[in-house]
Amino acid sequence: MAWALGLLSAALFGALALYLAPLQPGVLALQLAATPRAFGAIVHAWGADGVARFRAHLPWDCLLLAAYGAFGWVLARRTALFARCGRRTRALAAALLPAAALADAAENGLHGWLTAAPRFDAGAAYAAAAGAAAFKWAAIAAFLLLVAWALARGADAVAQR
């Protein structure tokens, strides 16, 4: 199950990356645009077609976040990867990608609303979307570091036998 969710997540991520690749500046710049001015500059550079492309990806991104959130939980709780780690580490690993997915869902909702019409008076919404995106990427990075650490621990255990 973990591998199926991992492959689904990777396939969706790859497909969305290819679909969004024509947008310049890239989507990451929009995700981290914390002010109406920064966000507006990116949306202006994209034009109407670029904004439509971005908005069209949002439902697919929701599938992606469900897949990677489930993948993280299953990998941490239902496989042996974190078996040699402590209970707290395993719990943290199990929580990181679902937490990232929740932040991603909030970010998607805000970005859907912010790209539907100009909302220059909603400065807090831009900051909240950027904060959700920053948290999402930090949680994903932390999960990847924990996976690398768990793999190294497992390799050390095998080498010591």
PDB file of C-alpha atoms in Angstrom:
ATOM      1  CA  MET A   1       0.000   0.000   0.000  1.00  0.00           C
ATOM      2  CA  ALA A   2       2.809   2.434   0.860  1.00  0.00           C
ATOM      3  CA  TRP A   3       4.520   1.913  -2.478  1.00  0.00           C
ATOM      4  CA  ALA A   4       1.257   2.380  -4.404  1.00  0.00           C
ATOM      5  CA  LEU A   5       0.592   5.656  -2.577  1.00  0.00           C
ATOM      6  CA  GLY A   6       4.203   6.724  -3.113  1.00  0.00           C
ATOM      7  CA  LEU A   7       4.032   5.987  -6.837  1.00  0.00           C
ATOM      8  CA  LEU A   8       0.673   7.761  -7.140  1.00  0.00           C
ATOM      9  CA  SER A   9       2.096  10.791  -5.314  1.00  0.00           C
ATOM     10  CA  ALA A  10       5.194  10.856  -7.524  1.00  0.00           C
ATOM     11  CA  ALA A  11       3.128  10.496 -10.710  1.00  0.00           C
ATOM     12  CA  LEU A  12       0.730  13.285  -9.727  1.00  0.00           C
ATOM     13  CA  PHE A  13       3.599  15.541  -8.650  1.00  0.00           C
ATOM     14  CA  GLY A  14       5.439  14.923 -11.929  1.00  0.00           C
ATOM     15  CA  ALA A  15       2.349  15.511 -14.054  1.00  0.00           C
ATOM     16  CA  LEU A  16       1.500  18.733 -12.219  1.00  0.00           C
ATOM     17  CA  ALA A  17       5.093  19.955 -12.435  1.00  0.00           C
ATOM     18  CA  LEU A  18       5.034  19.435 -16.207  1.00  0.00           C
ATOM     19  CA  TYR A  19       1.620  21.088 -16.525  1.00  0.00           C
ATOM     20  CA  LEU A  20       2.715  24.134 -14.510  1.00  0.00           C
ATOM     21  CA  ALA A  21       6.234  24.387 -15.994  1.00  0.00           C
ATOM     22  CA  PRO A  22       5.263  27.065 -18.560  1.00  0.00           C
ATOM     23  CA  LEU A  23       4.329  29.488 -15.764  1.00  0.00           C
ATOM     24  CA  GLN A  24       7.109  32.011 -15.212  1.00  0.00           C
ATOM     25  CA  PRO A  25       7.795  33.017 -12.503  1.00  0.00           C
ATOM     26  CA  GLY A  26       7.232  29.500 -11.214  1.00  0.00           C
ATOM     27  CA  VAL A  27       4.482  28.331  -8.923  1.00  0.00           C
ATOM     28  CA  LEU A  28       6.845  28.242  -5.931  1.00  0.00           C
ATOM     29  CA  ALA A  29       7.247  32.014  -6.251  1.00  0.00           C
ATOM     30  CA  LEU A  30       3.463  32.410  -6.087  1.00  0.00           C
ATOM     31  CA  GLN A  31       3.206  30.019  -3.151  1.00  0.00           C
ATOM     32  CA  LEU A  32       5.623  32.136  -1.128  1.00  0.00           C
ATOM     33  CA  ALA A  33       4.274  35.543  -2.226  1.00  0.00           C
ATOM     34  CA  ALA A  34       3.167  36.927   1.136  1.00  0.00           C
ATOM     35  CA  THR A  35       1.909  40.356   0.038  1.00  0.00           C
ATOM     36  CA  PRO A  36      -0.725  41.533  -2.416  1.00  0.00           C
ATOM     37  CA  ARG A  37       1.972  43.367  -4.387  1.00  0.00           C
ATOM     38  CA  ALA A  38       4.238  40.294  -4.772  1.00  0.00           C
ATOM     39  CA  PHE A  39       1.292  38.023  -5.585  1.00  0.00           C
ATOM     40  CA  GLY A  40      -0.149  40.537  -8.036  1.00  0.00           C
ATOM     41  CA  ALA A  41       3.168  40.909  -9.862  1.00  0.00           C
ATOM     42  CA  ILE A  42       3.322  37.149 -10.449  1.00  0.00           C
ATOM     43  CA  VAL A  43      -0.304  36.870 -11.540  1.00  0.00           C
ATOM     44  CA  HIS A  44       0.202  39.857 -13.856  1.00  0.00           C
ATOM     45  CA  ALA A  45       3.275  38.187 -15.411  1.00  0.00           C
ATOM     46  CA  TRP A  46       1.253  35.006 -16.004  1.00  0.00           C
ATOM     47  CA  GLY A  47      -1.640  36.759 -17.696  1.00  0.00           C
ATOM     48  CA  ALA A  48      -5.182  35.403 -17.934  1.00  0.00           C
ATOM     49  CA  ASP A  49      -4.115  32.131 -19.573  1.00  0.00           C
ATOM     50  CA  GLY A  50      -1.505  31.450 -16.906  1.00  0.00           C
ATOM     51  CA  VAL A  51      -3.940  32.168 -14.092  1.00  0.00           C
ATOM     52  CA  ALA A  52      -6.476  29.845 -15.751  1.00  0.00           C
ATOM     53  CA  ARG A  53      -3.795  27.140 -15.987  1.00  0.00           C
ATOM     54  CA  PHE A  54      -2.936  27.607 -12.307  1.00  0.00           C
ATOM     55  CA  ARG A  55      -6.585  27.472 -11.242  1.00  0.00           C
ATOM     56  CA  ALA A  56      -7.184  24.357 -13.354  1.00  0.00           C
ATOM     57  CA  HIS A  57      -4.441  22.500 -11.471  1.00  0.00           C
ATOM     58  CA  LEU A  58      -5.982  23.042  -8.031  1.00  0.00           C
ATOM     59  CA  PRO A  59      -8.402  20.049  -8.061  1.00  0.00           C
ATOM     60  CA  TRP A  60      -5.549  17.779  -9.155  1.00  0.00           C
ATOM     61  CA  ASP A  61      -3.353  19.224  -6.428  1.00  0.00           C
ATOM     62  CA  CYS A  62      -6.032  18.209  -3.937  1.00  0.00           C
ATOM     63  CA  LEU A  63      -5.680  14.617  -5.169  1.00  0.00           C
ATOM     64  CA  LEU A  64      -1.919  14.949  -4.764  1.00  0.00           C
ATOM     65  CA  LEU A  65      -2.142  16.217  -1.198  1.00  0.00           C
ATOM     66  CA  ALA A  66      -4.505  13.388  -0.244  1.00  0.00           C
ATOM     67  CA  ALA A  67      -2.094  10.871  -1.782  1.00  0.00           C
ATOM     68  CA  TYR A  68       1.083  12.214  -0.170  1.00  0.00           C
ATOM     69  CA  GLY A  69      -0.609  12.735   3.189  1.00  0.00           C
ATOM     70  CA  ALA A  70      -1.778   9.115   3.210  1.00  0.00           C
ATOM     71  CA  PHE A  71       1.621   7.939   1.951  1.00  0.00           C
ATOM     72  CA  GLY A  72       3.460   9.573   4.833  1.00  0.00           C
ATOM     73  CA  TRP A  73       1.134   8.109   7.427  1.00  0.00           C
ATOM     74  CA  VAL A  74       1.217   4.605   5.924  1.00  0.00           C
ATOM     75  CA  LEU A  75       4.999   4.650   5.472  1.00  0.00           C
ATOM     76  CA  ALA A  76       5.551   5.643   9.097  1.00  0.00           C
ATOM     77  CA  ARG A  77       2.870   3.463  10.700  1.00  0.00           C
ATOM     78  CA  ARG A  78       2.489   0.410   8.468  1.00  0.00           C
ATOM     79  CA  THR A  79       6.003  -0.375   7.264  1.00  0.00           C
ATOM     80  CA  ALA A  80       9.194  -1.390   9.032  1.00  0.00           C
ATOM     81  CA  LEU A  81      11.066   1.776   8.005  1.00  0.00           C
ATOM     82  CA  PHE A  82      10.661   3.464  11.388  1.00  0.00           C
ATOM     83  CA  ALA A  83      10.546   0.242  13.444  1.00  0.00           C
ATOM     84  CA  ARG A  84      14.002   0.876  14.951  1.00  0.00           C
ATOM     85  CA  CYS A  85      13.085   4.458  15.854  1.00  0.00           C
ATOM     86  CA  GLY A  86      11.483   5.549  19.085  1.00  0.00           C
ATOM     87  CA  ARG A  87       7.743   5.949  19.532  1.00  0.00           C
ATOM     88  CA  ARG A  88       7.948   9.744  19.376  1.00  0.00           C
ATOM     89  CA  THR A  89      10.011   9.723  16.185  1.00  0.00           C
ATOM     90  CA  ARG A  90       7.579   7.315  14.560  1.00  0.00           C
ATOM     91  CA  ALA A  91       4.629   9.487  15.646  1.00  0.00           C
ATOM     92  CA  LEU A  92       6.342  12.606  14.311  1.00  0.00           C
ATOM     93  CA  ALA A  93       7.069  10.895  10.998  1.00  0.00           C
ATOM     94  CA  ALA A  94       3.452   9.730  10.770  1.00  0.00           C
ATOM     95  CA  ALA A  95       2.168  13.268  11.399  1.00  0.00           C
ATOM     96  CA  LEU A  96       4.444  15.312   9.122  1.00  0.00           C
ATOM     97  CA  LEU A  97       3.017  14.599   5.660  1.00  0.00           C
ATOM     98  CA  PRO A  98      -0.631  14.655   6.796  1.00  0.00           C
ATOM     99  CA  ALA A  99       0.104  18.034   8.442  1.00  0.00           C
ATOM    100  CA  ALA A 100       1.762  19.214   5.222  1.00  0.00           C
ATOM    101  CA  ALA A 101      -1.309  18.063   3.294  1.00  0.00           C
ATOM    102  CA  LEU A 102      -3.627  20.041   5.590  1.00  0.00           C
ATOM    103  CA  ALA A 103      -1.499  23.144   5.080  1.00  0.00           C
ATOM    104  CA  ASP A 104      -1.517  22.476   1.324  1.00  0.00           C
ATOM    105  CA  ALA A 105      -5.325  22.255   1.371  1.00  0.00           C
ATOM    106  CA  ALA A 106      -5.544  25.604   3.185  1.00  0.00           C
ATOM    107  CA  GLU A 107      -3.074  27.093   0.712  1.00  0.00           C
ATOM    108  CA  ASN A 108      -5.098  25.763  -2.240  1.00  0.00           C
ATOM    109  CA  GLY A 109      -8.314  27.203  -0.850  1.00  0.00           C
ATOM    110  CA  LEU A 110      -6.718  30.594  -0.321  1.00  0.00           C
ATOM    111  CA  HIS A 111      -5.026  30.583  -3.727  1.00  0.00           C
ATOM    112  CA  GLY A 112      -8.293  29.618  -5.402  1.00  0.00           C
ATOM    113  CA  TRP A 113      -9.998  32.557  -3.714  1.00  0.00           C
ATOM    114  CA  LEU A 114      -7.123  34.987  -4.302  1.00  0.00           C
ATOM    115  CA  THR A 115      -6.892  34.174  -8.026  1.00  0.00           C
ATOM    116  CA  ALA A 116     -10.652  34.353  -8.632  1.00  0.00           C
ATOM    117  CA  ALA A 117     -10.617  38.166  -8.533  1.00  0.00           C
ATOM    118  CA  PRO A 118      -8.250  40.946  -7.434  1.00  0.00           C
ATOM    119  CA  ARG A 119      -8.307  41.114  -3.630  1.00  0.00           C
ATOM    120  CA  PHE A 120      -5.689  43.703  -2.788  1.00  0.00           C
ATOM    121  CA  ASP A 121      -7.438  44.595   0.470  1.00  0.00           C
ATOM    122  CA  ALA A 122      -6.989  41.050   1.850  1.00  0.00           C
ATOM    123  CA  GLY A 123      -3.344  41.270   2.915  1.00  0.00           C
ATOM    124  CA  ALA A 124      -3.779  38.721   5.701  1.00  0.00           C
ATOM    125  CA  ALA A 125      -5.004  36.111   3.207  1.00  0.00           C
ATOM    126  CA  TYR A 126      -1.833  36.458   1.125  1.00  0.00           C
ATOM    127  CA  ALA A 127       0.324  36.114   4.239  1.00  0.00           C
ATOM    128  CA  ALA A 128      -1.716  33.114   5.426  1.00  0.00           C
ATOM    129  CA  ALA A 129      -1.354  31.371   2.057  1.00  0.00           C
ATOM    130  CA  ALA A 130       2.402  31.974   2.039  1.00  0.00           C
ATOM    131  CA  GLY A 131       2.665  30.791   5.643  1.00  0.00           C
ATOM    132  CA  ALA A 132       0.740  27.620   4.820  1.00  0.00           C
ATOM    133  CA  ALA A 133       3.029  26.998   1.838  1.00  0.00           C
ATOM    134  CA  ALA A 134       6.164  27.577   3.910  1.00  0.00           C
ATOM    135  CA  PHE A 135       4.897  25.197   6.594  1.00  0.00           C
ATOM    136  CA  LYS A 136       4.021  22.603   3.942  1.00  0.00           C
ATOM    137  CA  TRP A 137       7.504  22.673   2.416  1.00  0.00           C
ATOM    138  CA  ALA A 138       9.178  22.625   5.849  1.00  0.00           C
ATOM    139  CA  ALA A 139       7.110  19.603   6.926  1.00  0.00           C
ATOM    140  CA  ILE A 140       7.912  17.776   3.679  1.00  0.00           C
ATOM    141  CA  ALA A 141      11.624  18.512   4.134  1.00  0.00           C
ATOM    142  CA  ALA A 142      11.491  17.325   7.757  1.00  0.00           C
ATOM    143  CA  PHE A 143       9.791  14.096   6.658  1.00  0.00           C
ATOM    144  CA  LEU A 144      12.450  13.476   4.014  1.00  0.00           C
ATOM    145  CA  LEU A 145      15.178  14.040   6.612  1.00  0.00           C
ATOM    146  CA  LEU A 146      13.500  11.587   8.983  1.00  0.00           C
ATOM    147  CA  VAL A 147      13.244   9.005   6.186  1.00  0.00           C
ATOM    148  CA  ALA A 148      16.956   9.437   5.410  1.00  0.00           C
ATOM    149  CA  TRP A 149      17.777   9.131   9.119  1.00  0.00           C
ATOM    150  CA  ALA A 150      15.624   5.985   9.475  1.00  0.00           C
ATOM    151  CA  LEU A 151      17.249   4.457   6.397  1.00  0.00           C
ATOM    152  CA  ALA A 152      20.703   5.219   7.803  1.00  0.00           C
ATOM    153  CA  ARG A 153      19.750   3.683  11.162  1.00  0.00           C
ATOM    154  CA  GLY A 154      18.530   0.566   9.397  1.00  0.00           C
ATOM    155  CA  ALA A 155      21.735   0.336   7.354  1.00  0.00           C
ATOM    156  CA  ASP A 156      23.810   0.766  10.531  1.00  0.00           C
ATOM    157  CA  ALA A 157      21.873  -2.044  12.214  1.00  0.00           C
ATOM    158  CA  VAL A 158      22.485  -4.361   9.258  1.00  0.00           C
ATOM    159  CA  ALA A 159      26.199  -3.450   9.155  1.00  0.00           C
ATOM    160  CA  GLN A 160      26.604  -4.202  12.879  1.00  0.00           C
ATOM    161  CA  ARG A 161      25.247  -7.753  12.529  1.00  0.00           C
TER     162      ARG A 161
END
